[in-house]
PDB file of C-alpha atoms in Angstrom:
ATOM      1  CA  MET X 175      -8.414   6.516 -10.404  1.00  0.00           C
ATOM      2  CA  ILE X 176      -6.590   4.151 -12.418  1.00  0.00           C
ATOM      3  CA  VAL X 177      -7.665   0.428 -12.917  1.00  0.00           C
ATOM      4  CA  LEU X 178      -5.259  -2.037 -14.674  1.00  0.00           C
ATOM      5  CA  LYS X 179      -6.090  -5.563 -14.890  1.00  0.00           C
ATOM      6  CA  ILE X 180      -3.281  -7.928 -16.116  1.00  0.00           C
ATOM      7  CA  SER X 181      -4.788 -10.948 -17.697  1.00  0.00           C
ATOM      8  CA  ASN X 182      -1.621 -12.858 -18.559  1.00  0.00           C
ATOM      9  CA  SER X 183       0.327 -13.389 -15.567  1.00  0.00           C
ATOM     10  CA  SER X 184       0.731 -17.183 -16.013  1.00  0.00           C
ATOM     11  CA  GLU X 185       2.223 -16.223 -19.568  1.00  0.00           C
ATOM     12  CA  VAL X 186       4.555 -13.871 -17.784  1.00  0.00           C
ATOM     13  CA  VAL X 187       5.568 -16.191 -15.058  1.00  0.00           C
ATOM     14  CA  ALA X 188       6.313 -18.719 -17.559  1.00  0.00           C
ATOM     15  CA  SER X 189       8.257 -16.517 -19.714  1.00  0.00           C
ATOM     16  CA  LYS X 190      10.575 -15.943 -16.858  1.00  0.00           C
ATOM     17  CA  VAL X 191      10.761 -19.223 -14.650  1.00  0.00           C
ATOM     18  CA  GLY X 192      10.090 -21.669 -17.384  1.00  0.00           C
ATOM     19  CA  LYS X 193       7.007 -23.638 -18.547  1.00  0.00           C
ATOM     20  CA  PHE X 194       8.001 -26.391 -15.840  1.00  0.00           C
ATOM     21  CA  LEU X 195       8.072 -24.178 -12.746  1.00  0.00           C
ATOM     22  CA  GLU X 196       4.790 -22.241 -13.331  1.00  0.00           C
ATOM     23  CA  PHE X 197       2.848 -25.716 -14.234  1.00  0.00           C
ATOM     24  CA  LEU X 198       3.675 -26.590 -10.535  1.00  0.00           C
ATOM     25  CA  THR X 199       2.727 -23.072  -9.230  1.00  0.00           C
ATOM     26  CA  PRO X 200      -1.192 -22.066  -8.878  1.00  0.00           C
ATOM     27  CA  ASP X 201      -2.314 -19.073 -11.395  1.00  0.00           C
ATOM     28  CA  SER X 202      -3.194 -17.025  -7.858  1.00  0.00           C
ATOM     29  CA  VAL X 203       0.201 -16.833  -7.045  1.00  0.00           C
ATOM     30  CA  ASP X 204       1.415 -16.104 -10.536  1.00  0.00           C
ATOM     31  CA  GLN X 205      -1.034 -13.171 -10.410  1.00  0.00           C
ATOM     32  CA  ALA X 206       0.092 -11.797  -7.575  1.00  0.00           C
ATOM     33  CA  THR X 207       3.696 -12.098  -7.993  1.00  0.00           C
ATOM     34  CA  VAL X 208       2.809 -10.128 -11.430  1.00  0.00           C
ATOM     35  CA  GLU X 209       0.986  -7.700  -9.674  1.00  0.00           C
ATOM     36  CA  ASP X 210       3.541  -7.196  -7.093  1.00  0.00           C
ATOM     37  CA  GLN X 211       6.175  -6.535  -9.824  1.00  0.00           C
ATOM     38  CA  VAL X 212       3.888  -4.130 -11.946  1.00  0.00           C
ATOM     39  CA  ILE X 213       3.656  -1.875  -8.870  1.00  0.00           C
ATOM     40  CA  LYS X 214       6.981  -2.019  -7.513  1.00  0.00           C
ATOM     41  CA  LYS X 215       7.950  -0.882 -11.161  1.00  0.00           C
ATOM     42  CA  LEU X 216       5.192   1.576 -11.221  1.00  0.00           C
ATOM     43  CA  VAL X 217       6.420   3.471  -8.277  1.00  0.00           C
ATOM     44  CA  GLU X 218       9.673   3.586  -9.132  1.00  0.00           C
ATOM     45  CA  ASN X 219       8.789   5.265 -12.806  1.00  0.00           C
ATOM     46  CA  LEU X 220       6.014   7.601 -10.929  1.00  0.00           C
ATOM     47  CA  ALA X 221       8.334   8.785  -8.206  1.00  0.00           C
ATOM     48  CA  ALA X 222      11.044   9.447 -10.412  1.00  0.00           C
ATOM     49  CA  GLU X 223       8.551  11.555 -12.437  1.00  0.00           C
ATOM     50  CA  GLY X 224       7.464  13.570  -9.060  1.00  0.00           C
ATOM     51  CA  ILE X 225       3.903  11.880  -9.036  1.00  0.00           C
ATOM     52  CA  LYS X 226       2.942  11.366  -5.823  1.00  0.00           C
ATOM     53  CA  GLY X 227      -0.221   9.045  -5.098  1.00  0.00           C
ATOM     54  CA  GLU X 228      -1.016   5.630  -3.997  1.00  0.00           C
ATOM     55  CA  ILE X 229      -1.370   2.218  -5.620  1.00  0.00           C
ATOM     56  CA  ALA X 230      -2.670  -0.817  -4.184  1.00  0.00           C
ATOM     57  CA  ALA X 231      -3.552  -4.419  -5.641  1.00  0.00           C
ATOM     58  CA  VAL X 232      -6.983  -5.953  -4.527  1.00  0.00           C
ATOM     59  CA  GLN X 233      -8.407  -9.046  -4.961  1.00  0.00           C
ATOM     60  CA  GLY X 234     -12.409  -9.518  -5.291  1.00  0.00           C
ATOM     61  CA  LEU X 235     -12.484  -6.769  -8.081  1.00  0.00           C
ATOM     62  CA  ASP X 236     -12.868  -7.131 -11.665  1.00  0.00           C
ATOM     63  CA  ILE X 237     -13.534  -5.105 -15.229  1.00  0.00           C
ATOM     64  CA  SER X 238     -15.691  -6.645 -17.317  1.00  0.00           C
ATOM     65  CA  GLY X 239     -16.306  -4.438 -20.704  1.00  0.00           C
ATOM     66  CA  GLN X 240     -17.754  -1.343 -19.482  1.00  0.00           C
ATOM     67  CA  GLU X 241     -18.553  -2.631 -15.837  1.00  0.00           C
ATOM     68  CA  LEU X 242     -16.463  -2.903 -12.530  1.00  0.00           C
ATOM     69  CA  ASN X 243     -17.893  -5.950 -10.818  1.00  0.00           C
ATOM     70  CA  LEU X 244     -17.149  -5.948  -6.480  1.00  0.00           C
ATOM     71  CA  GLN X 245     -16.939  -9.850  -5.641  1.00  0.00           C
ATOM     72  CA  GLU X 246     -17.635 -11.214  -1.766  1.00  0.00           C
ATOM     73  CA  GLY X 247     -14.209 -11.265  -0.380  1.00  0.00           C
ATOM     74  CA  LEU X 248     -13.197  -7.707  -1.671  1.00  0.00           C
ATOM     75  CA  LYS X 249      -9.629  -6.870  -0.023  1.00  0.00           C
ATOM     76  CA  VAL X 250      -6.781  -5.024  -0.759  1.00  0.00           C
ATOM     77  CA  ARG X 251      -3.896  -6.884  -1.134  1.00  0.00           C
ATOM     78  CA  LYS X 252      -1.194  -4.554  -1.091  1.00  0.00           C
ATOM     79  CA  HIS X 253      -0.949  -0.854  -0.397  1.00  0.00           C
ATOM     80  CA  THR X 254       1.995   1.425  -1.217  1.00  0.00           C
ATOM     81  CA  SER X 255       1.912   5.014  -0.804  1.00  0.00           C
ATOM     82  CA  PHE X 256       4.765   6.783  -3.254  1.00  0.00           C
TER      83      PHE X 256
END
């Protein structure tokens, strides 16, 4: 299993839509938007290589150094098979 943590969602959104619009959107929306685009591209690239599997965006899971932390309200926000 591979876990990917995106830590600069707000900066990515700001670079794509501009600082003013990024200022108006909550960080949670930025995070979900960037995660969805990353998932889309990963699925496209992995499927093109013949790799089959599943990918999920999960809320309530965090990586801190060597630790994987589970928080209350753990849920799968998005799940895709490829």
